[in-house]
Amino acid sequence: MTLPSTYADRNCSLARALEVVGERWTLLIVRDAFFGVRRFGDFVTQLKIPRAVLADRLKLLVREGVLTREEGPAVEYRLTPKGVELWPVVRTLMTWGDAHYSPAGAPRSVRHDHDGGLLDPGGRCERCGQLVPVAETRVEPGPGFDPADEGHDPVSDAINTPRRLLDPIG
Amino acid sequence: MTLPSTYADRNCSLARALEVVGERWTLLIVRDAFFGVRRFGDFVTQLKIPRAVLADRLKLLVREGVLTREEGPAVEYRLTPKGVELWPVVRTLMTWGDAHYSPAGAPRSVRHDHDGGLLDPGGRCERCGQLVPVAETRVEPGPGFDPADEGHDPVSDAINTPRRLLDPIG
DNA sequence: CGGGCTGGTTCGGTGACCGAACCACAACGT
DNA sequence: ACGTTGTGGTTCGGTCACCGAACCAGCCCG
């Protein structure tokens, strides 16, 4: 969209949410942000997204309060609390994709960093039963990870090493 | 897409999931299916989606095994088990939209049909603590429902009466 | 046989997306 | 002082998806 025509069904929260994160690329950008990507160039190399589209989406996400744009020695985009609240959406979509498009198992595992327990569909640690907050969540290559995807670019490699969510790469 | 160019990041389940449900309209169609919409014409009137786009999306969803197309006295599109597994995605996105774009409260409430308990963010019934299956889930107008949205068309009105998920409208 | 209902397809116009090139600015080396 | 490199974008022409409106085909009903 870049919000040209909006969905008609204004009485549905889903439609409103989709106006923000429902376009092509948007949710992938958010996912990368969870995985520690913060720099414009890193989004480009990891997602292979056209730079103009990325610039548009980042502006939209900043305007909607999902990301902040921070000018330090380098420009950094970071998730706001509102953006962090998208984690259940990203997680459930990944789970669905794993279940139906990864016959060899999930390419990425999501664990409770404290005890290494896998997360169940509801987001609870299967080991301690706790609802795992984003900051205590660790992602790492899973049983279905394809090693052929290693070595293409340093950003992807960084993302594919075990790490806690929101920890910056590099 | 209608799958013209796919996302490059093939090692991520999220990208693969988005190739199916990541386009404009697709997730709204799935949501309507949860709410009991099954007929081509009902999708059109409720979503105000261009007919050609709807036809495309329905073909895609049937091809991907999210919906079935059943020719009886009338054509009916219904969610498959794979489609039903998208409920956590729809629910979490609705929750996020409610939290950030519905200051007057959720326009739609999601409850455990057995005891009327609201669902928590993880999909558990706040009353009995159980993880509520789709078939036991009821949706109804919530505190933020805008009555001005009533009476426009019979399909929307049917959707806005309390009902269990997947129960057909009409 | 005619008229309405349903489930689509066809069509021209518009706008979003695409990749590639270009640009501005800052840091650094020499 | 001057090129080089890196970074965060913008510009541009071509293509493709989406849009609304019109059209069409099969079915059921009288």
Tab-separated table of C-alpha atoms (C1' of nucleotides) in Angstrom:
chain	number	residue	atom	x	y	z
A	1	MET	CA	0.000	0.000	0.000
A	2	THR	CA	2.229	2.700	1.345
A	3	LEU	CA	-1.360	3.403	2.334
A	4	PRO	CA	-2.832	4.260	-1.072
A	5	SER	CA	-6.082	2.385	-0.698
A	6	THR	CA	-6.897	1.032	2.715
A	7	TYR	CA	-8.912	-2.010	3.542
A	8	ALA	CA	-12.614	-1.270	3.737
A	9	ASP	CA	-13.330	-3.315	6.847
A	10	ARG	CA	-12.486	-0.717	9.453
A	11	ASN	CA	-14.240	-2.529	12.249
A	12	CYS	CA	-11.675	-5.314	12.226
A	13	SER	CA	-8.400	-5.058	14.091
A	14	LEU	CA	-6.855	-7.447	11.633
A	15	ALA	CA	-7.407	-5.068	8.743
A	16	ARG	CA	-5.892	-2.219	10.690
A	17	ALA	CA	-2.874	-4.293	11.646
A	18	LEU	CA	-2.431	-5.351	8.039
A	19	GLU	CA	-2.322	-1.750	6.918
A	20	VAL	CA	0.916	-1.503	8.879
A	21	VAL	CA	2.574	-4.894	8.609
A	22	GLY	CA	0.561	-6.487	5.803
A	23	GLU	CA	2.570	-5.405	2.808
A	24	ARG	CA	5.256	-7.294	1.064
A	25	TRP	CA	8.589	-7.093	2.960
A	26	THR	CA	7.296	-5.348	6.067
A	27	LEU	CA	7.135	-8.367	8.327
A	28	LEU	CA	10.475	-9.624	7.046
A	29	ILE	CA	12.025	-6.306	8.027
A	30	VAL	CA	10.520	-6.658	11.487
A	31	ARG	CA	11.811	-10.205	11.735
A	32	ASP	CA	15.320	-9.053	10.842
A	33	ALA	CA	15.038	-6.376	13.507
A	34	PHE	CA	14.258	-9.100	16.067
A	35	PHE	CA	17.327	-10.957	14.866
A	36	GLY	CA	19.558	-7.958	15.536
A	37	VAL	CA	19.692	-6.197	12.175
A	38	ARG	CA	19.701	-2.426	12.635
A	39	ARG	CA	21.483	-0.878	9.671
A	40	PHE	CA	19.984	0.125	6.334
A	41	GLY	CA	22.684	-1.644	4.366
A	42	ASP	CA	22.346	-4.821	6.383
A	43	PHE	CA	18.629	-5.044	5.640
A	44	VAL	CA	19.437	-4.643	1.954
A	45	THR	CA	22.071	-7.369	1.829
A	46	GLN	CA	20.148	-9.835	3.959
A	47	LEU	CA	16.709	-9.428	2.386
A	48	LYS	CA	17.800	-8.424	-1.120
A	49	ILE	CA	15.066	-5.838	-1.007
A	50	PRO	CA	15.115	-2.887	-3.435
A	51	ARG	CA	16.589	0.080	-1.623
A	52	ALA	CA	13.706	2.380	-2.533
A	53	VAL	CA	11.171	-0.069	-1.125
A	54	LEU	CA	13.196	-0.500	2.050
A	55	ALA	CA	13.370	3.263	2.515
A	56	ASP	CA	9.577	3.454	2.122
A	57	ARG	CA	8.908	0.636	4.569
A	58	LEU	CA	11.306	1.977	7.184
A	59	LYS	CA	9.627	5.368	6.997
A	60	LEU	CA	6.224	3.726	7.414
A	61	LEU	CA	7.367	1.611	10.348
A	62	VAL	CA	8.966	4.609	12.050
A	63	ARG	CA	5.863	6.728	11.466
A	64	GLU	CA	3.703	3.959	12.940
A	65	GLY	CA	5.924	3.639	15.988
A	66	VAL	CA	7.148	0.134	15.267
A	67	LEU	CA	10.774	1.182	14.762
A	68	THR	CA	12.856	4.135	15.859
A	69	ARG	CA	15.459	5.771	13.682
A	70	GLU	CA	18.488	6.686	15.771
A	71	GLU	CA	21.289	8.797	14.382
A	72	GLY	CA	24.508	8.047	16.174
A	73	PRO	CA	27.860	7.417	14.557
A	74	ALA	CA	25.689	5.402	12.183
A	75	VAL	CA	21.940	5.356	11.593
A	76	GLU	CA	20.235	2.546	13.494
A	77	TYR	CA	16.680	1.253	13.283
A	78	ARG	CA	15.416	-0.440	16.442
A	79	LEU	CA	12.163	-1.998	17.544
A	80	THR	CA	10.009	-0.008	19.923
A	81	PRO	CA	7.938	-1.754	22.608
A	82	LYS	CA	5.052	-1.661	20.129
A	83	GLY	CA	7.288	-3.361	17.594
A	84	VAL	CA	8.438	-5.940	20.124
A	85	GLU	CA	4.796	-6.837	20.667
A	86	LEU	CA	4.779	-8.176	17.125
A	87	TRP	CA	6.899	-11.112	18.231
A	88	PRO	CA	3.907	-13.452	18.726
A	89	VAL	CA	2.851	-12.710	15.156
A	90	VAL	CA	6.292	-13.445	13.755
A	91	ARG	CA	6.650	-16.544	15.902
A	92	THR	CA	3.271	-18.065	14.996
A	93	LEU	CA	3.827	-17.417	11.301
A	94	MET	CA	7.263	-19.039	11.491
A	95	THR	CA	5.749	-21.994	13.310
A	96	TRP	CA	3.125	-22.412	10.610
A	97	GLY	CA	5.728	-22.187	7.871
A	98	ASP	CA	7.891	-24.735	9.662
A	99	ALA	CA	5.004	-27.140	10.042
A	100	HIS	CA	4.011	-27.074	6.388
A	101	TYR	CA	7.036	-26.087	4.320
A	102	SER	CA	9.996	-27.584	6.165
A	103	PRO	CA	9.790	-31.370	5.861
A	104	ALA	CA	13.333	-31.661	7.205
A	105	GLY	CA	12.425	-29.783	10.364
A	106	ALA	CA	12.529	-26.152	11.347
A	107	PRO	CA	15.478	-24.297	9.810
A	108	ARG	CA	15.531	-22.188	12.954
A	109	SER	CA	14.890	-23.190	16.561
A	110	VAL	CA	13.461	-20.857	19.176
A	111	ARG	CA	14.485	-21.556	22.755
A	112	HIS	CA	14.249	-20.161	26.258
A	113	ASP	CA	17.741	-18.774	26.798
A	114	HIS	CA	17.720	-19.554	30.517
A	115	ASP	CA	17.232	-23.302	30.299
A	116	GLY	CA	17.420	-24.142	26.598
A	117	GLY	CA	13.830	-25.385	26.439
A	118	LEU	CA	12.025	-25.204	23.109
A	119	LEU	CA	8.957	-22.995	22.884
A	120	ASP	CA	5.552	-24.594	22.489
A	121	PRO	CA	2.943	-23.196	20.082
A	122	GLY	CA	1.664	-20.842	22.749
A	123	GLY	CA	5.092	-19.365	23.382
A	124	ARG	CA	5.741	-21.186	26.660
A	125	CYS	CA	9.010	-22.884	27.492
A	126	GLU	CA	8.486	-26.623	27.355
A	127	ARG	CA	11.009	-27.060	30.132
A	128	CYS	CA	10.009	-24.501	32.747
A	129	GLY	CA	6.473	-23.760	31.553
A	130	GLN	CA	7.022	-20.034	31.696
A	131	LEU	CA	5.749	-17.644	29.057
A	132	VAL	CA	9.096	-16.602	27.597
A	133	PRO	CA	9.618	-12.839	27.185
A	134	VAL	CA	11.318	-11.611	24.043
A	135	ALA	CA	14.524	-10.650	25.827
A	136	GLU	CA	14.922	-14.204	27.141
A	137	THR	CA	14.382	-15.800	23.752
A	138	ARG	CA	17.236	-17.342	21.799
A	139	VAL	CA	17.198	-18.345	18.140
A	140	GLU	CA	19.660	-20.735	16.555
A	141	PRO	CA	19.914	-22.999	13.511
A	142	GLY	CA	17.412	-25.820	13.815
A	143	PRO	CA	17.331	-29.421	12.586
A	144	GLY	CA	16.213	-28.308	9.139
A	145	PHE	CA	18.914	-25.685	8.678
A	146	ASP	CA	20.546	-25.938	5.273
A	147	PRO	CA	24.309	-25.384	5.563
A	148	ALA	CA	24.387	-24.475	1.886
A	149	ASP	CA	22.983	-21.147	2.971
A	150	GLU	CA	26.156	-20.336	4.884
A	151	GLY	CA	28.920	-18.115	3.655
A	152	HIS	CA	26.914	-15.989	1.246
A	153	ASP	CA	27.078	-12.792	3.226
A	154	PRO	CA	28.264	-11.884	6.718
A	155	VAL	CA	24.873	-10.533	7.776
A	156	SER	CA	23.073	-13.804	7.139
A	157	ASP	CA	25.874	-15.713	8.815
A	158	ALA	CA	25.598	-13.492	11.872
A	159	ILE	CA	21.858	-14.073	11.984
A	160	ASN	CA	22.399	-17.815	11.771
A	161	THR	CA	24.638	-18.025	14.798
A	162	PRO	CA	22.817	-18.662	18.085
A	163	ARG	CA	21.803	-15.331	19.591
A	164	ARG	CA	19.243	-13.709	21.803
A	165	LEU	CA	16.515	-11.683	20.144
A	166	LEU	CA	17.235	-7.954	19.784
A	167	ASP	CA	20.975	-8.435	20.399
A	168	PRO	CA	22.685	-6.433	17.655
A	169	ILE	CA	24.707	-8.314	15.070
A	170	GLY	CA	28.363	-7.672	14.323
B	1	MET	CA	2.817	-11.941	-5.579
B	2	THR	CA	0.606	-14.521	-7.133
B	3	LEU	CA	4.135	-15.868	-6.922
B	4	PRO	CA	5.826	-13.707	-9.553
B	5	SER	CA	8.993	-13.004	-7.637
B	6	THR	CA	9.512	-14.884	-4.418
B	7	TYR	CA	11.378	-13.770	-1.369
B	8	ALA	CA	15.076	-14.521	-1.591
B	9	ASP	CA	15.486	-15.760	1.960
B	10	ARG	CA	14.546	-19.373	1.440
B	11	ASN	CA	16.038	-20.539	4.694
B	12	CYS	CA	13.402	-18.743	6.714
B	13	SER	CA	10.021	-20.233	7.424
B	14	LEU	CA	8.561	-16.791	7.715
B	15	ALA	CA	9.402	-15.981	4.109
B	16	ARG	CA	7.842	-19.210	2.924
B	17	ALA	CA	4.714	-18.594	4.943
B	18	LEU	CA	4.471	-15.081	3.568
B	19	GLU	CA	4.566	-16.396	0.031
B	20	VAL	CA	1.198	-17.976	0.809
B	21	VAL	CA	-0.530	-15.627	3.221
B	22	GLY	CA	1.615	-12.512	2.911
B	23	GLU	CA	-0.148	-10.744	0.081
B	24	ARG	CA	-2.780	-8.120	0.321
B	25	TRP	CA	-6.222	-9.615	1.098
B	26	THR	CA	-5.088	-13.195	1.687
B	27	LEU	CA	-5.187	-13.132	5.463
B	28	LEU	CA	-8.481	-11.251	5.451
B	29	ILE	CA	-9.978	-14.003	3.320
B	30	VAL	CA	-8.722	-16.568	5.813
B	31	ARG	CA	-10.165	-14.547	8.675
B	32	ASP	CA	-13.550	-14.448	6.976
B	33	ALA	CA	-13.350	-18.188	6.506
B	34	PHE	CA	-12.854	-18.577	10.264
B	35	PHE	CA	-15.891	-16.382	10.785
B	36	GLY	CA	-18.043	-18.679	8.676
B	37	VAL	CA	-17.896	-17.109	5.233
B	38	ARG	CA	-17.796	-19.779	2.535
B	39	ARG	CA	-19.308	-18.322	-0.630
B	40	PHE	CA	-17.554	-16.339	-3.345
B	41	GLY	CA	-20.166	-13.634	-3.332
B	42	ASP	CA	-20.078	-13.279	0.441
B	43	PHE	CA	-16.343	-12.672	0.416
B	44	VAL	CA	-16.884	-9.979	-2.200
B	45	THR	CA	-19.592	-8.131	-0.308
B	46	GLN	CA	-17.910	-8.375	3.073
B	47	LEU	CA	-14.367	-7.483	2.035
B	48	LYS	CA	-15.176	-5.289	-0.965
B	49	ILE	CA	-12.367	-7.033	-2.752
B	50	PRO	CA	-12.148	-6.924	-6.572
B	51	ARG	CA	-13.620	-10.128	-7.916
B	52	ALA	CA	-10.615	-10.911	-10.070
B	53	VAL	CA	-8.274	-10.608	-7.107
B	54	LEU	CA	-10.524	-12.780	-4.983
B	55	ALA	CA	-10.591	-15.441	-7.681
B	56	ASP	CA	-6.779	-15.374	-7.813
B	57	ARG	CA	-6.381	-15.611	-4.063
B	58	LEU	CA	-8.896	-18.422	-3.692
B	59	LYS	CA	-7.084	-20.408	-6.367
B	60	LEU	CA	-3.796	-19.844	-4.565
B	61	LEU	CA	-5.212	-20.835	-1.194
B	62	VAL	CA	-6.817	-23.961	-2.640
B	63	ARG	CA	-3.607	-24.896	-4.450
B	64	GLU	CA	-1.663	-24.443	-1.214
B	65	GLY	CA	-4.090	-26.585	0.736
B	66	VAL	CA	-5.385	-23.817	2.984
B	67	LEU	CA	-8.922	-23.955	1.598
B	68	THR	CA	-10.966	-26.558	-0.208
B	69	ARG	CA	-13.353	-25.757	-3.007
B	70	GLU	CA	-16.477	-27.859	-2.673
B	71	GLU	CA	-19.096	-27.966	-5.379
B	72	GLY	CA	-22.432	-28.811	-3.894
B	73	PRO	CA	-25.691	-27.051	-4.594
B	74	ALA	CA	-23.450	-24.009	-4.324
B	75	VAL	CA	-19.672	-23.634	-4.400
B	76	GLU	CA	-18.203	-23.464	-0.900
B	77	TYR	CA	-14.703	-22.633	0.241
B	78	ARG	CA	-13.724	-24.125	3.589
B	79	LEU	CA	-10.620	-24.157	5.707
B	80	THR	CA	-8.562	-27.331	5.739
B	81	PRO	CA	-6.734	-28.448	8.897
B	82	LYS	CA	-3.697	-26.645	7.497
B	83	GLY	CA	-5.801	-23.532	7.150
B	84	VAL	CA	-7.222	-23.899	10.643
B	85	GLU	CA	-3.652	-23.892	11.949
B	86	LEU	CA	-3.439	-20.285	10.835
B	87	TRP	CA	-5.728	-19.290	13.681
B	88	PRO	CA	-2.866	-18.351	16.030
B	89	VAL	CA	-1.534	-16.025	13.342
B	90	VAL	CA	-4.897	-14.348	12.841
B	91	ARG	CA	-5.510	-14.142	16.558
B	92	THR	CA	-2.135	-12.602	17.446
B	93	LEU	CA	-2.410	-10.053	14.638
B	94	MET	CA	-5.900	-9.104	15.795
B	95	THR	CA	-4.611	-8.776	19.352
B	96	TRP	CA	-1.819	-6.468	18.204
B	97	GLY	CA	-4.230	-4.366	16.186
B	98	ASP	CA	-6.599	-4.147	19.143
B	99	ALA	CA	-3.827	-3.057	21.474
B	100	HIS	CA	-2.574	-0.253	19.252
B	101	TYR	CA	-5.408	0.873	17.016
B	102	SER	CA	-8.546	0.438	19.119
B	103	PRO	CA	-8.451	2.978	21.939
B	104	ALA	CA	-12.095	2.219	22.736
B	105	GLY	CA	-11.332	-1.466	23.248
B	106	ALA	CA	-11.390	-4.447	20.964
B	107	PRO	CA	-14.181	-4.285	18.365
B	108	ARG	CA	-14.367	-8.058	18.623
B	109	SER	CA	-14.009	-10.322	21.661
B	110	VAL	CA	-12.694	-13.854	21.503
B	111	ARG	CA	-13.973	-16.224	24.167
B	112	HIS	CA	-13.949	-19.847	25.213
B	113	ASP	CA	-17.415	-21.011	24.196
B	114	HIS	CA	-17.678	-23.479	27.080
B	115	ASP	CA	-17.304	-21.033	29.947
B	116	GLY	CA	-17.261	-17.595	28.328
B	117	GLY	CA	-13.720	-16.825	29.477
B	118	LEU	CA	-11.679	-14.360	27.426
B	119	LEU	CA	-8.529	-15.639	25.762
B	120	ASP	CA	-5.151	-14.449	27.025
B	121	PRO	CA	-2.349	-13.484	24.631
B	122	GLY	CA	-1.160	-17.093	24.495
B	123	GLY	CA	-4.578	-18.364	23.460
B	124	ARG	CA	-5.516	-19.813	26.845
B	125	CYS	CA	-8.889	-19.339	28.478
B	126	GLU	CA	-8.495	-16.959	31.393
B	127	ARG	CA	-11.209	-18.801	33.244
B	128	CYS	CA	-10.312	-22.475	32.891
B	129	GLY	CA	-6.681	-22.097	31.835
B	130	GLN	CA	-7.107	-24.465	28.933
B	131	LEU	CA	-5.572	-23.884	25.521
B	132	VAL	CA	-8.767	-23.264	23.566
B	133	PRO	CA	-9.134	-25.213	20.308
B	134	VAL	CA	-10.560	-23.426	17.300
B	135	ALA	CA	-13.841	-25.324	17.402
B	136	GLU	CA	-14.466	-24.175	20.990
B	137	THR	CA	-13.738	-20.546	20.220
B	138	ARG	CA	-16.504	-17.962	20.058
B	139	VAL	CA	-16.257	-14.446	18.619
B	140	GLU	CA	-18.674	-11.661	19.376
B	141	PRO	CA	-18.797	-7.867	19.269
B	142	GLY	CA	-16.412	-6.455	21.857
B	143	PRO	CA	-16.397	-3.281	23.962
B	144	GLY	CA	-15.001	-1.257	21.064
B	145	PHE	CA	-17.560	-2.402	18.524
B	146	ASP	CA	-18.967	0.481	16.545
B	147	PRO	CA	-22.727	0.038	16.046
B	148	ALA	CA	-22.523	2.395	13.063
B	149	ASP	CA	-21.079	-0.571	11.195
B	150	GLU	CA	-24.331	-2.473	11.522
B	151	GLY	CA	-26.928	-2.799	8.830
B	152	HIS	CA	-24.715	-2.224	5.819
B	153	ASP	CA	-24.893	-5.759	4.489
B	154	PRO	CA	-26.283	-9.033	5.799
B	155	VAL	CA	-22.928	-10.804	5.616
B	156	SER	CA	-21.193	-8.355	7.948
B	157	ASP	CA	-24.183	-8.428	10.274
B	158	ALA	CA	-24.037	-12.214	10.394
B	159	ILE	CA	-20.325	-12.055	11.179
B	160	ASN	CA	-20.984	-9.573	13.969
B	161	THR	CA	-23.437	-11.774	15.816
B	162	PRO	CA	-21.884	-14.028	18.458
B	163	ARG	CA	-20.845	-17.297	16.814
B	164	ARG	CA	-18.388	-20.115	17.062
B	165	LEU	CA	-15.473	-20.149	14.627
B	166	LEU	CA	-16.045	-22.116	11.423
B	167	ASP	CA	-19.821	-22.182	11.909
B	168	PRO	CA	-21.273	-21.178	8.549
B	169	ILE	CA	-23.164	-17.919	8.311
B	170	GLY	CA	-26.744	-17.611	7.107
C	1	DC	C1'	-37.993	-19.607	-22.781
C	2	DG	C1'	-36.849	-15.678	-19.866
C	3	DG	C1'	-35.057	-13.657	-15.869
C	4	DG	C1'	-32.387	-13.670	-11.820
C	5	DC	C1'	-28.680	-15.600	-9.005
C	6	DT	C1'	-23.979	-17.259	-8.624
C	7	DG	C1'	-19.253	-17.751	-9.768
C	8	DG	C1'	-16.453	-16.323	-12.160
C	9	DT	C1'	-13.426	-13.844	-16.616
C	10	DT	C1'	-12.108	-9.774	-19.446
C	11	DC	C1'	-10.529	-5.258	-20.026
C	12	DG	C1'	-8.279	-0.666	-19.869
C	13	DG	C1'	-6.109	2.478	-16.578
C	14	DT	C1'	-3.314	3.401	-12.584
C	15	DG	C1'	0.010	2.783	-9.251
C	16	DA	C1'	3.377	-0.076	-6.676
C	17	DC	C1'	7.491	-2.620	-7.225
C	18	DC	C1'	11.663	-3.664	-9.550
C	19	DG	C1'	16.915	-3.242	-10.484
C	20	DA	C1'	20.351	-0.145	-11.640
C	21	DA	C1'	22.287	4.070	-11.554
C	22	DC	C1'	23.121	8.094	-9.270
C	23	DC	C1'	23.866	11.409	-5.310
C	24	DA	C1'	25.304	13.635	-0.699
C	25	DC	C1'	27.948	13.371	3.092
C	26	DA	C1'	31.448	11.840	6.276
C	27	DA	C1'	35.681	9.474	7.529
C	28	DC	C1'	40.121	8.224	6.231
C	29	DG	C1'	44.596	7.907	3.894
C	30	DT	C1'	48.555	10.189	1.606
D	1	DA	C1'	44.331	19.343	-0.742
D	2	DC	C1'	42.415	15.351	-2.946
D	3	DG	C1'	40.940	10.845	-4.066
D	4	DT	C1'	38.821	6.585	-1.961
D	5	DT	C1'	35.650	4.113	0.532
D	6	DG	C1'	31.475	3.364	3.093
D	7	DT	C1'	26.779	4.558	4.229
D	8	DG	C1'	22.135	6.043	3.674
D	9	DG	C1'	19.542	7.151	0.856
D	10	DT	C1'	16.926	9.263	-4.038
D	11	DT	C1'	15.895	9.046	-9.057
D	12	DC	C1'	14.449	6.811	-13.090
D	13	DG	C1'	12.272	3.982	-16.736
D	14	DG	C1'	10.017	-0.462	-17.358
D	15	DT	C1'	6.979	-4.002	-15.809
D	16	DC	C1'	3.554	-6.170	-13.379
D	17	DA	C1'	-0.143	-6.516	-9.936
D	18	DC	C1'	-4.249	-4.361	-8.553
D	19	DC	C1'	-8.328	-1.747	-9.387
D	20	DG	C1'	-13.463	-1.104	-10.670
D	21	DA	C1'	-16.714	-1.947	-14.065
D	22	DA	C1'	-18.503	-4.558	-17.487
D	23	DC	C1'	-19.331	-8.835	-19.350
D	24	DC	C1'	-20.274	-13.914	-19.607
D	25	DA	C1'	-21.783	-18.815	-18.659
D	26	DG	C1'	-24.241	-22.129	-16.185
D	27	DC	C1'	-28.075	-23.176	-13.228
D	28	DC	C1'	-32.655	-22.940	-11.191
D	29	DC	C1'	-37.167	-21.314	-11.203
D	30	DG	C1'	-41.550	-20.216	-12.976
